[in-house]
Coordinates of C-alpha atoms in Angstrom, one line a residue:
M805 CA -12.4 1.6 16.6
T806 CA -14.0 3.8 19.3
S807 CA -15.9 1.7 21.7
T808 CA -19.6 2.6 22.1
T809 CA -20.2 0.2 25.0
P810 CA -19.7 1.2 28.6
H811 CA -17.0 -0.7 30.5
P812 CA -16.1 -1.0 34.1
P813 CA -13.0 1.0 35.0
E814 CA -11.6 -1.9 37.0
A815 CA -11.3 -3.9 33.7
A816 CA -8.5 -1.7 32.4
A817 CA -5.3 -3.5 31.9
P818 CA -2.1 -1.9 33.2
G819 CA -0.6 -1.9 29.7
T820 CA -3.6 0.0 28.4
A821 CA -3.4 2.6 31.1
A822 CA 0.3 3.0 30.6
A823 CA -0.2 3.5 26.8
A824 CA -3.0 6.0 27.3
N825 CA -0.8 8.1 29.6
D826 CA 2.3 7.9 27.4
R827 CA 2.5 11.1 25.4
R828 CA 5.4 9.7 23.4
R829 CA 3.0 7.5 21.5
W830 CA 1.9 10.5 19.4
F831 CA 5.5 11.2 18.4
A832 CA 5.9 7.6 17.6
L833 CA 2.8 7.7 15.4
A834 CA 4.1 10.7 13.5
I835 CA 7.4 8.9 12.8
V836 CA 5.9 5.7 11.6
M837 CA 3.3 7.6 9.5
T838 CA 6.1 9.5 7.9
A839 CA 7.8 6.2 7.0
A840 CA 4.5 4.9 5.5
F841 CA 4.2 8.1 3.5
M842 CA 7.8 7.7 2.2
D843 CA 6.9 4.3 1.0
L844 CA 3.7 5.3 -0.7
V845 CA 5.4 8.3 -2.4
D846 CA 8.2 6.1 -3.7
V847 CA 5.7 3.7 -5.2
T848 CA 4.1 6.5 -7.3
I849 CA 6.8 9.2 -7.6
V850 CA 8.8 7.4 -10.4
N851 CA 5.9 7.3 -12.9
V852 CA 5.9 11.1 -13.6
A853 CA 9.7 11.2 -13.9
I854 CA 10.0 8.4 -16.4
P855 CA 10.5 10.7 -19.5
S856 CA 13.4 12.5 -17.6
I857 CA 15.0 9.2 -16.5
Q858 CA 14.8 7.9 -20.1
K859 CA 16.4 11.0 -21.6
D860 CA 19.1 11.2 -19.0
T861 CA 20.2 7.6 -18.7
G862 CA 19.1 6.2 -22.1
A863 CA 17.1 3.5 -20.4
T864 CA 15.2 1.1 -22.6
F865 CA 11.5 0.4 -22.1
A866 CA 12.4 -2.9 -20.3
S867 CA 14.7 -1.0 -17.9
I868 CA 12.0 1.5 -17.2
Q869 CA 9.5 -1.3 -16.5
W870 CA 11.9 -2.8 -14.0
I871 CA 12.6 0.5 -12.3
T872 CA 8.9 0.5 -11.3
A873 CA 8.3 -3.2 -11.0
G874 CA 11.5 -4.2 -9.3
Y875 CA 10.5 -2.2 -6.2
A876 CA 7.0 -3.8 -6.1
L877 CA 8.4 -7.3 -6.5
A878 CA 11.0 -7.0 -3.8
F879 CA 8.5 -5.3 -1.5
A880 CA 5.8 -7.9 -1.9
A881 CA 8.2 -10.9 -1.6
G882 CA 9.6 -9.7 1.7
L883 CA 6.6 -8.3 3.5
I884 CA 5.5 -11.4 5.4
T885 CA 9.1 -12.2 6.4
G886 CA 9.6 -8.6 7.5
G887 CA 6.5 -8.7 9.7
R888 CA 7.5 -11.9 11.4
L889 CA 11.1 -10.6 12.0
G890 CA 9.5 -7.7 13.8
D891 CA 7.6 -10.1 16.0
I892 CA 10.8 -12.1 16.8
H893 CA 13.5 -9.4 17.1
G894 CA 11.4 -6.3 18.0
R895 CA 9.2 -4.1 15.9
K896 CA 11.2 -1.0 16.7
T897 CA 14.5 -2.7 15.9
L898 CA 13.3 -3.9 12.5
F899 CA 11.6 -0.5 11.7
L900 CA 14.9 1.3 12.3
I901 CA 16.9 -1.3 10.3
G902 CA 14.5 -1.0 7.5
M903 CA 14.5 2.8 7.5
T904 CA 18.3 2.8 7.5
G905 CA 18.4 0.5 4.5
F906 CA 15.7 2.4 2.8
T907 CA 17.6 5.7 3.2
I908 CA 20.8 4.2 1.9
A909 CA 19.0 2.6 -1.1
S910 CA 17.4 6.0 -1.8
A911 CA 20.9 7.6 -2.0
L912 CA 22.1 4.8 -4.3
C913 CA 19.0 5.4 -6.6
G914 CA 19.7 9.2 -6.6
F915 CA 23.4 8.7 -7.6
A916 CA 22.8 5.8 -10.0
G917 CA 25.0 6.3 -13.1
N918 CA 23.2 3.9 -15.4
P919 CA 19.8 2.1 -15.7
E920 CA 21.2 -1.2 -14.3
M921 CA 22.4 0.4 -11.1
L922 CA 19.1 2.2 -10.8
V923 CA 17.1 -1.0 -11.2
A924 CA 19.3 -2.8 -8.6
S925 CA 19.0 0.1 -6.2
R926 CA 15.2 0.1 -6.6
I927 CA 15.1 -3.6 -5.8
L928 CA 17.2 -3.0 -2.7
Q929 CA 14.8 -0.1 -1.8
G930 CA 11.8 -2.4 -2.1
A931 CA 13.5 -5.1 0.1
M932 CA 14.3 -2.5 2.8
A933 CA 10.7 -1.2 2.7
S934 CA 9.5 -4.7 3.3
L935 CA 11.3 -4.6 6.6
M936 CA 10.1 -1.2 7.5
V937 CA 6.5 -1.0 6.4
P938 CA 5.0 -4.1 8.3
Q939 CA 6.2 -2.6 11.5
V940 CA 4.0 0.5 11.0
L941 CA 0.7 -1.2 11.7
S942 CA 2.3 -3.5 14.3
I943 CA 3.7 -0.5 16.2
I944 CA 0.3 1.2 16.1
H945 CA -1.5 -1.9 17.2
A946 CA 0.9 -2.5 20.1
T947 CA 1.3 1.2 21.1
F948 CA -2.3 2.5 21.2
P949 CA -5.1 1.3 23.5
A950 CA -8.1 -0.1 21.7
E951 CA -10.4 2.9 22.2
E952 CA -7.9 5.2 20.4
R953 CA -7.2 3.0 17.3
G954 CA -10.2 4.1 15.4
K955 CA -8.9 7.7 15.4
V956 CA -5.4 6.5 14.6
F957 CA -6.5 4.4 11.6
G958 CA -8.5 7.3 10.4
M959 CA -5.2 9.3 10.3
F960 CA -3.5 6.4 8.6
G961 CA -6.1 6.4 5.9
A962 CA -5.6 10.1 5.4
V963 CA -1.8 9.5 5.0
I964 CA -2.6 6.9 2.4
G965 CA -4.7 9.4 0.5
L966 CA -2.0 12.0 0.6
G967 CA 0.7 9.6 -0.4
A968 CA -1.3 8.2 -3.4
V969 CA -1.5 11.6 -5.1
G970 CA 1.3 13.4 -3.2
G971 CA 3.9 11.2 -5.0
P972 CA 3.0 12.3 -8.5
I973 CA 2.8 16.0 -7.5
L974 CA 6.1 15.9 -5.6
G975 CA 7.8 14.0 -8.4
A976 CA 6.5 16.5 -11.0
L977 CA 7.7 19.5 -9.0
L978 CA 11.1 18.1 -8.2
T979 CA 11.6 17.0 -11.8
E980 CA 10.5 20.3 -13.4
W981 CA 12.4 22.4 -11.0
N982 CA 15.6 20.5 -12.0
L983 CA 17.3 21.4 -8.6
F984 CA 21.0 21.9 -9.0
G985 CA 20.8 20.5 -12.5
L986 CA 20.1 17.0 -11.0
E987 CA 16.9 16.5 -13.1
W988 CA 15.1 13.4 -11.8
R989 CA 17.5 12.5 -9.0
P990 CA 15.9 14.6 -6.2
I991 CA 12.9 12.4 -6.3
F992 CA 15.1 9.9 -4.5
L993 CA 17.5 12.1 -2.6
I994 CA 14.6 13.9 -0.8
N995 CA 14.3 10.7 1.3
L996 CA 17.8 11.3 2.9
P997 CA 16.9 14.1 5.3
V998 CA 13.5 12.6 6.1
G999 CA 15.1 9.1 6.8
I1000 CA 17.9 10.5 9.0
A1001 CA 15.4 12.5 11.0
G1002 CA 13.1 9.5 11.3
L1003 CA 16.0 7.3 12.6
I1004 CA 17.0 9.8 15.3
L1005 CA 13.5 10.5 16.5
G1006 CA 12.4 6.9 16.2
A1007 CA 15.2 5.7 18.4
K1008 CA 14.0 8.1 21.1
F1009 CA 10.2 7.9 20.9
I1010 CA 9.2 4.5 19.6
T1011 CA 8.5 1.8 22.3
E1012 CA 10.0 -1.6 21.6
S1013 CA 7.6 -4.6 21.5
K1014 CA 7.8 -8.2 20.3
A1015 CA 5.9 -11.4 20.5
P1016 CA 5.6 -12.9 24.1
K1017 CA 7.2 -16.2 23.0
A1018 CA 10.7 -16.7 21.8
L1019 CA 9.8 -17.4 18.2
K1020 CA 12.2 -18.6 15.5
L1021 CA 12.4 -17.5 11.9
D1022 CA 10.8 -20.1 9.6
L1023 CA 13.4 -20.3 6.8
V1024 CA 11.5 -22.9 4.8
G1025 CA 8.4 -20.7 5.0
V1026 CA 10.5 -17.7 3.9
A1027 CA 11.7 -19.7 0.9
L1028 CA 8.2 -20.9 -0.1
V1029 CA 6.6 -17.5 0.3
T1030 CA 9.3 -15.8 -1.8
L1031 CA 9.3 -18.5 -4.5
G1032 CA 5.5 -18.5 -4.7
L1033 CA 5.2 -14.7 -5.0
L1034 CA 8.0 -14.4 -7.6
M1035 CA 6.4 -17.3 -9.7
L1036 CA 3.1 -15.3 -9.7
L1037 CA 4.3 -11.7 -10.0
Y1038 CA 7.3 -12.0 -12.3
P1039 CA 5.3 -13.4 -15.3
L1040 CA 2.6 -10.8 -14.7
T1041 CA 5.2 -8.0 -14.7
R1042 CA 7.0 -9.1 -17.8
G1043 CA 4.3 -11.0 -19.6
R1044 CA 3.4 -8.4 -22.2
E1045 CA 7.0 -7.5 -22.9
L1046 CA 7.8 -11.1 -23.7
G1047 CA 4.6 -11.9 -25.6
W1048 CA 3.0 -13.9 -22.8
P1049 CA 5.2 -17.0 -23.2
L1050 CA 4.1 -20.5 -22.1
W1051 CA 6.6 -20.7 -19.3
G1052 CA 4.9 -17.6 -17.8
H1053 CA 1.5 -19.3 -17.6
L1054 CA 3.1 -22.5 -16.2
S1055 CA 4.9 -20.4 -13.6
M1056 CA 1.7 -18.7 -12.5
A1057 CA -0.1 -22.0 -12.3
G1058 CA 2.9 -23.5 -10.4
S1059 CA 2.7 -20.7 -7.8
L1060 CA -0.6 -22.2 -6.6
V1061 CA 1.2 -25.5 -6.0
V1062 CA 3.9 -23.7 -4.0
F1063 CA 1.3 -21.8 -1.9
A1064 CA -0.5 -25.1 -1.2
A1065 CA 2.8 -26.6 -0.1
L1066 CA 3.3 -23.5 2.1
V1067 CA 0.0 -24.0 3.9
A1068 CA 0.8 -27.7 4.5
Y1069 CA 4.3 -26.9 5.9
E1070 CA 3.0 -24.0 8.0
R1071 CA 0.5 -26.3 9.7
F1072 CA 3.3 -28.8 10.4
K1073 CA 5.6 -26.0 11.7
A1074 CA 2.8 -24.7 14.0
R1075 CA 2.5 -28.2 15.5
K1076 CA 6.2 -28.7 15.7
D1077 CA 7.5 -25.6 17.5
G1078 CA 4.8 -22.9 17.3
S1079 CA 6.9 -20.6 15.1
P1080 CA 5.3 -20.6 11.6
L1081 CA 6.0 -17.7 9.3
V1082 CA 2.4 -17.3 8.4
E1083 CA 0.1 -17.7 11.4
L1084 CA -2.7 -19.7 9.8
S1085 CA -4.9 -19.3 12.9
L1086 CA -5.4 -15.7 11.8
F1087 CA -7.7 -17.0 9.1
R1088 CA -10.1 -18.4 11.7
V1089 CA -10.8 -14.8 12.7
K1090 CA -13.7 -14.0 10.4
S1091 CA -13.0 -10.3 10.2
F1092 CA -9.4 -11.0 9.2
A1093 CA -10.1 -13.6 6.6
A1094 CA -12.9 -11.6 4.9
G1095 CA -10.9 -8.4 5.1
I1096 CA -7.9 -10.0 3.4
A1097 CA -10.2 -11.1 0.5
V1098 CA -11.6 -7.6 0.1
Q1099 CA -8.1 -6.1 0.4
L1100 CA -6.8 -8.2 -2.4
T1101 CA -9.7 -7.2 -4.7
F1102 CA -9.4 -3.5 -3.7
G1103 CA -5.6 -3.6 -4.4
L1104 CA -6.3 -5.0 -7.9
A1105 CA -8.7 -2.2 -8.7
M1106 CA -6.2 0.4 -7.5
G1107 CA -3.3 -1.2 -9.4
I1108 CA -5.3 -0.8 -12.7
F1109 CA -6.6 2.7 -12.0
F1110 CA -3.6 4.6 -10.9
L1111 CA -1.3 3.4 -13.8
V1112 CA -3.9 3.9 -16.6
W1113 CA -4.8 7.3 -15.2
T1114 CA -1.2 8.5 -15.4
L1115 CA -0.7 7.1 -18.9
Y1116 CA -4.0 8.7 -20.0
M1117 CA -3.1 12.2 -18.8
Q1118 CA 0.6 12.3 -19.8
I1119 CA 0.7 10.3 -23.0
G1120 CA -2.9 10.3 -24.2
L1121 CA -3.7 14.0 -23.5
G1122 CA 0.0 15.1 -23.7
W1123 CA -0.1 16.9 -20.4
S1124 CA 3.0 17.8 -18.5
A1125 CA 4.0 15.9 -15.4
L1126 CA 3.2 18.9 -13.2
R1127 CA -0.3 19.4 -14.7
A1128 CA -1.1 15.7 -14.3
G1129 CA 0.0 15.8 -10.7
L1130 CA -1.9 19.0 -9.8
T1131 CA -5.1 17.5 -11.4
G1132 CA -5.1 14.9 -8.7
I1133 CA -5.3 17.3 -5.8
P1134 CA -9.2 17.1 -5.5
F1135 CA -8.9 13.3 -5.3
S1136 CA -6.2 13.6 -2.5
I1137 CA -8.2 16.1 -0.4
A1138 CA -11.5 14.1 -0.8
M1139 CA -9.9 10.8 0.1
S1140 CA -8.1 12.1 3.1
A1141 CA -11.3 13.8 4.5
A1142 CA -13.4 10.7 3.9
A1143 CA -10.8 8.4 5.4
G1144 CA -10.7 10.4 8.6
M1145 CA -14.4 10.8 8.9
S1146 CA -15.3 7.2 8.1
V1147 CA -13.4 5.5 11.0
Q1148 CA -14.1 8.2 13.6
S1149 CA -17.8 9.0 12.9
L1150 CA -19.4 6.6 10.4
V1151 CA -18.2 3.1 11.1
P1152 CA -19.0 3.0 14.8
R1153 CA -22.6 3.9 13.8
F1154 CA -23.2 2.2 10.5
G1155 CA -20.5 -0.6 10.5
R1156 CA -20.1 -2.5 7.2
K1157 CA -22.5 -0.3 5.3
V1158 CA -19.9 2.4 5.2
L1159 CA -17.4 0.2 3.3
Q1160 CA -20.1 -0.9 1.0
A1161 CA -21.2 2.7 0.4
G1162 CA -17.5 3.4 -0.5
A1163 CA -17.5 0.6 -3.1
L1164 CA -20.7 2.0 -4.7
V1165 CA -19.5 5.6 -4.7
T1166 CA -16.2 4.5 -6.2
L1167 CA -18.1 2.6 -9.0
V1168 CA -20.2 5.8 -9.7
G1169 CA -17.0 7.8 -9.8
M1170 CA -15.4 5.4 -12.4
L1171 CA -18.5 5.5 -14.6
L1172 CA -18.7 9.3 -14.4
Y1173 CA -15.0 9.7 -15.3
S1174 CA -15.5 7.3 -18.3
W1175 CA -18.5 9.4 -19.5
E1176 CA -16.5 12.6 -19.2
A1177 CA -13.5 11.2 -21.1
D1178 CA -15.9 10.1 -23.9
H1179 CA -18.0 13.3 -23.9
F1180 CA -15.1 15.9 -23.8
G1181 CA -12.6 13.8 -25.7
M1182 CA -9.1 15.3 -26.2
D1183 CA -10.4 18.7 -25.2
I1184 CA -11.1 17.7 -21.6
K1185 CA -9.8 20.2 -19.0
S1186 CA -8.4 19.6 -15.5
W1187 CA -11.3 21.3 -13.8
Q1188 CA -13.7 19.1 -15.6
M1189 CA -12.1 16.0 -14.1
A1190 CA -12.5 17.5 -10.5
L1191 CA -16.1 16.1 -10.0
P1192 CA -15.3 12.4 -10.8
L1193 CA -12.0 12.6 -8.9
V1194 CA -13.8 14.0 -5.8
V1195 CA -16.4 11.2 -6.0
L1196 CA -13.6 8.6 -6.4
G1197 CA -11.6 10.1 -3.5
I1198 CA -14.7 9.9 -1.2
G1199 CA -15.4 6.3 -2.3
M1200 CA -11.9 5.1 -1.7
G1201 CA -11.5 7.0 1.5
L1202 CA -14.6 5.3 2.9
I1203 CA -12.9 1.9 2.2
V1204 CA -9.2 2.2 2.9
A1205 CA -9.1 3.3 6.5
P1206 CA -12.0 1.3 8.0
L1207 CA -10.9 -1.8 6.1
T1208 CA -7.5 -1.7 7.8
D1209 CA -9.2 -1.4 11.1
A1210 CA -11.6 -4.2 10.4
V1211 CA -8.8 -6.6 9.3
L1212 CA -6.7 -5.9 12.4
S1213 CA -9.4 -5.3 15.0
E1214 CA -9.6 -8.9 16.4
V1215 CA -6.0 -9.9 15.8
P1216 CA -4.0 -10.9 18.9
K1217 CA -1.1 -8.5 19.5
E1218 CA 1.5 -11.3 19.5
H1219 CA 0.6 -11.9 15.8
A1220 CA 0.4 -8.2 14.9
G1221 CA 3.6 -8.3 12.8
S1222 CA 2.5 -11.4 10.9
A1223 CA -0.9 -9.9 10.3
S1224 CA 0.5 -6.6 9.2
G1225 CA 2.8 -8.3 6.8
L1226 CA -0.1 -10.3 5.3
I1227 CA -2.2 -7.2 4.9
N1228 CA 0.5 -5.4 3.0
T1229 CA 1.5 -8.4 1.0
V1230 CA -2.1 -9.0 -0.1
M1231 CA -2.4 -5.3 -1.2
Q1232 CA 0.8 -5.6 -3.2
M1233 CA -0.3 -8.8 -4.8
G1234 CA -3.6 -7.1 -5.7
N1235 CA -1.6 -4.2 -7.2
A1236 CA 0.6 -6.6 -9.2
L1237 CA -2.4 -8.5 -10.5
G1238 CA -3.9 -5.1 -11.5
L1239 CA -0.7 -4.1 -13.3
G1240 CA -0.8 -7.5 -15.1
L1241 CA -4.4 -6.8 -16.2
V1242 CA -3.3 -3.4 -17.5
S1243 CA -1.4 -5.2 -20.2
V1244 CA -4.7 -6.8 -21.3
V1245 CA -7.4 -4.2 -20.7
F1246 CA -5.3 -1.1 -21.6
F1247 CA -2.3 -1.9 -23.8
G1248 CA -4.1 -4.9 -25.3
S1249 CA -6.4 -2.5 -27.2
I1250 CA -3.7 -0.2 -28.5
D1251 CA -1.9 -0.8 -31.8
D1252 CA 1.9 -0.8 -31.5
D1253 CA 2.2 1.0 -34.9
L1254 CA 0.0 4.1 -34.2
Q1255 CA 0.7 7.3 -36.0
F1256 CA 1.4 10.4 -33.8
A1257 CA -2.1 11.8 -34.3
E1258 CA -3.7 8.5 -33.4
I1259 CA -2.0 8.1 -30.0
G1260 CA -4.3 10.5 -28.0
P1261 CA -7.6 9.0 -29.2
A1262 CA -6.3 5.4 -28.8
F1263 CA -5.2 6.1 -25.2
S1264 CA -8.4 7.9 -24.4
D1265 CA -10.5 4.9 -25.6
A1266 CA -8.2 2.4 -23.7
F1267 CA -8.7 4.5 -20.6
Q1268 CA -12.5 4.4 -20.8
R1269 CA -12.4 0.6 -21.3
S1270 CA -10.1 0.2 -18.3
L1271 CA -12.5 2.3 -16.1
W1272 CA -15.4 -0.1 -17.1
V1273 CA -13.2 -3.0 -15.9
V1274 CA -12.4 -1.3 -12.6
S1275 CA -16.2 -0.6 -12.2
G1276 CA -16.8 -4.3 -12.5
V1277 CA -14.2 -5.0 -9.8
C1278 CA -15.9 -2.4 -7.6
A1279 CA -19.1 -4.3 -7.9
V1280 CA -17.2 -7.5 -6.9
I1281 CA -15.8 -5.6 -3.9
F1282 CA -19.3 -4.6 -2.8
V1283 CA -20.5 -8.2 -2.9
A1284 CA -17.4 -9.5 -1.1
M1285 CA -18.0 -7.0 1.7
F1286 CA -21.1 -9.0 2.8
L1287 CA -18.5 -11.4 4.2
L1288 CA -17.4 -8.8 6.7
P1289 CA -19.2 -8.6 10.1
A1290 CA -22.2 -6.2 9.9
K1291 CA -20.7 -4.5 12.9
P1292 CA -17.0 -5.1 13.4
K1293 CA -16.2 -6.1 17.0
Q1294 CA -16.0 -3.0 19.1
H1295 CA -12.8 -2.9 21.2
L1296 CA -13.3 -2.5 24.9
E1297 CA -10.7 -0.9 27.1
G1298 CA -9.0 -3.7 29.0
A1299 CA -10.5 -6.4 26.8
A1300 CA -8.7 -9.5 25.7
D1301 CA -7.3 -7.6 22.8
D1302 CA -5.2 -5.4 25.1
L1303 CA -1.6 -6.0 25.9
P1304 CA -1.3 -9.4 27.4
S1305 CA 0.7 -9.9 30.6
D1306 CA 3.4 -11.8 28.8
E1307 CA 3.8 -9.3 25.9
V1308 CA 7.4 -8.1 25.8
T1309 CA 7.8 -4.4 25.8
K1310 CA 10.7 -2.2 26.5
E1311 CA 10.1 1.4 27.3
P1312 CA 12.7 3.9 26.1
A1313 CA 14.3 5.9 28.9
L1314 CA 12.7 9.2 29.5
T1315 CA 15.0 12.1 28.8
P1316 CA 14.4 15.6 30.1

């Protein structure tokens, strides 16, 4: 965040001065933001292309579910490991490796000849994203001096807003255009030129950084994190399809035991050689611990909303993919604007109240949307949705960018990768929990034997019920935000947060 406190010029650290004078950091920012946008788009772009994929490949409902869920599972399971690998081997190195794998996996998705290959390629794509995405926040944290990070995280929030709605719009356009007769395949193939350009430019402009100590990868920690997440997320993903079997409930309960074992082992590992996978000392930082709790709850709300919103418009109202995607433009614009303004102008002045206002505005938007869906019924128009979508966009924008800044603001740079991986993992866990709840709050109220004429009203009613649930979650988020500092610690140029003397950085050679 932007500092509002005067500081003596002699306090500036050499690393800060170098970063402030290095114009390449803005090129690096554009590159890592593009990678973050690619990931966000790939999370959402598939939803609008599902009818085309089903028609072209003959995929069953179970296969379609795994095309979307396989990515999220692999992504969530590898994020903490990906963040720690960046700390150990270099964030630039892992970013480029992840982007290479992500680009290759995108090509495999685009050329998949059957549903099985597409599912496997999506799982690979999620695994590669788990190497690439944690480095985004780590590179920002290590590259930009403290007084510039508020502006940068504002831009990051705007990218999140564009990616959230840009994915469905882009997917709808590429699918309906049917470029070269490829139907749905361009939604993945579009990543190829973007990925190749990112690799070339990233190798030139991104500055390498890693943890100051020679850390080792905690293989036992990797195994426990992966096992615990899969035991929790796999039953949530497949529970409704399998009729919520007993083993699923036992697996989710058992995941708590695995996570408890992980905490105990990580404490032992920290004492033994100082190289734990999860840096538990981060949770002694109040802003980080509280922010993680809010991030989990916020991810849960978003996991519910975005899926039921898509189902409501495309199946319930019978809208085309393009119309559904274009309807979300007011949301995207409002969220991007609010995200940028919140960090740069509002949070330095009002602190935590900005995030709490975002939770309340989001709640109002959900209730307004529910009222409109009930009032206008099946005759609701896109323009009538604009008002609640703008309100929702403003509310979420006031949360997403300053929350990221609050979580990372007091994290030591040597743990930036681990912290970034935890942030993303918690968000993905929240999304997965939200998707699991969709089976209860949305599909749970829809009869499987509906006649054609009954589908629209049933989906509309289920959508309204889901919005009430999300409204309740927003109220919980508002209360949880009281755990955040009233005024997040303001960074000072040259403060302890700046690049420590033993931080390992390697500047790329300047080329004319």
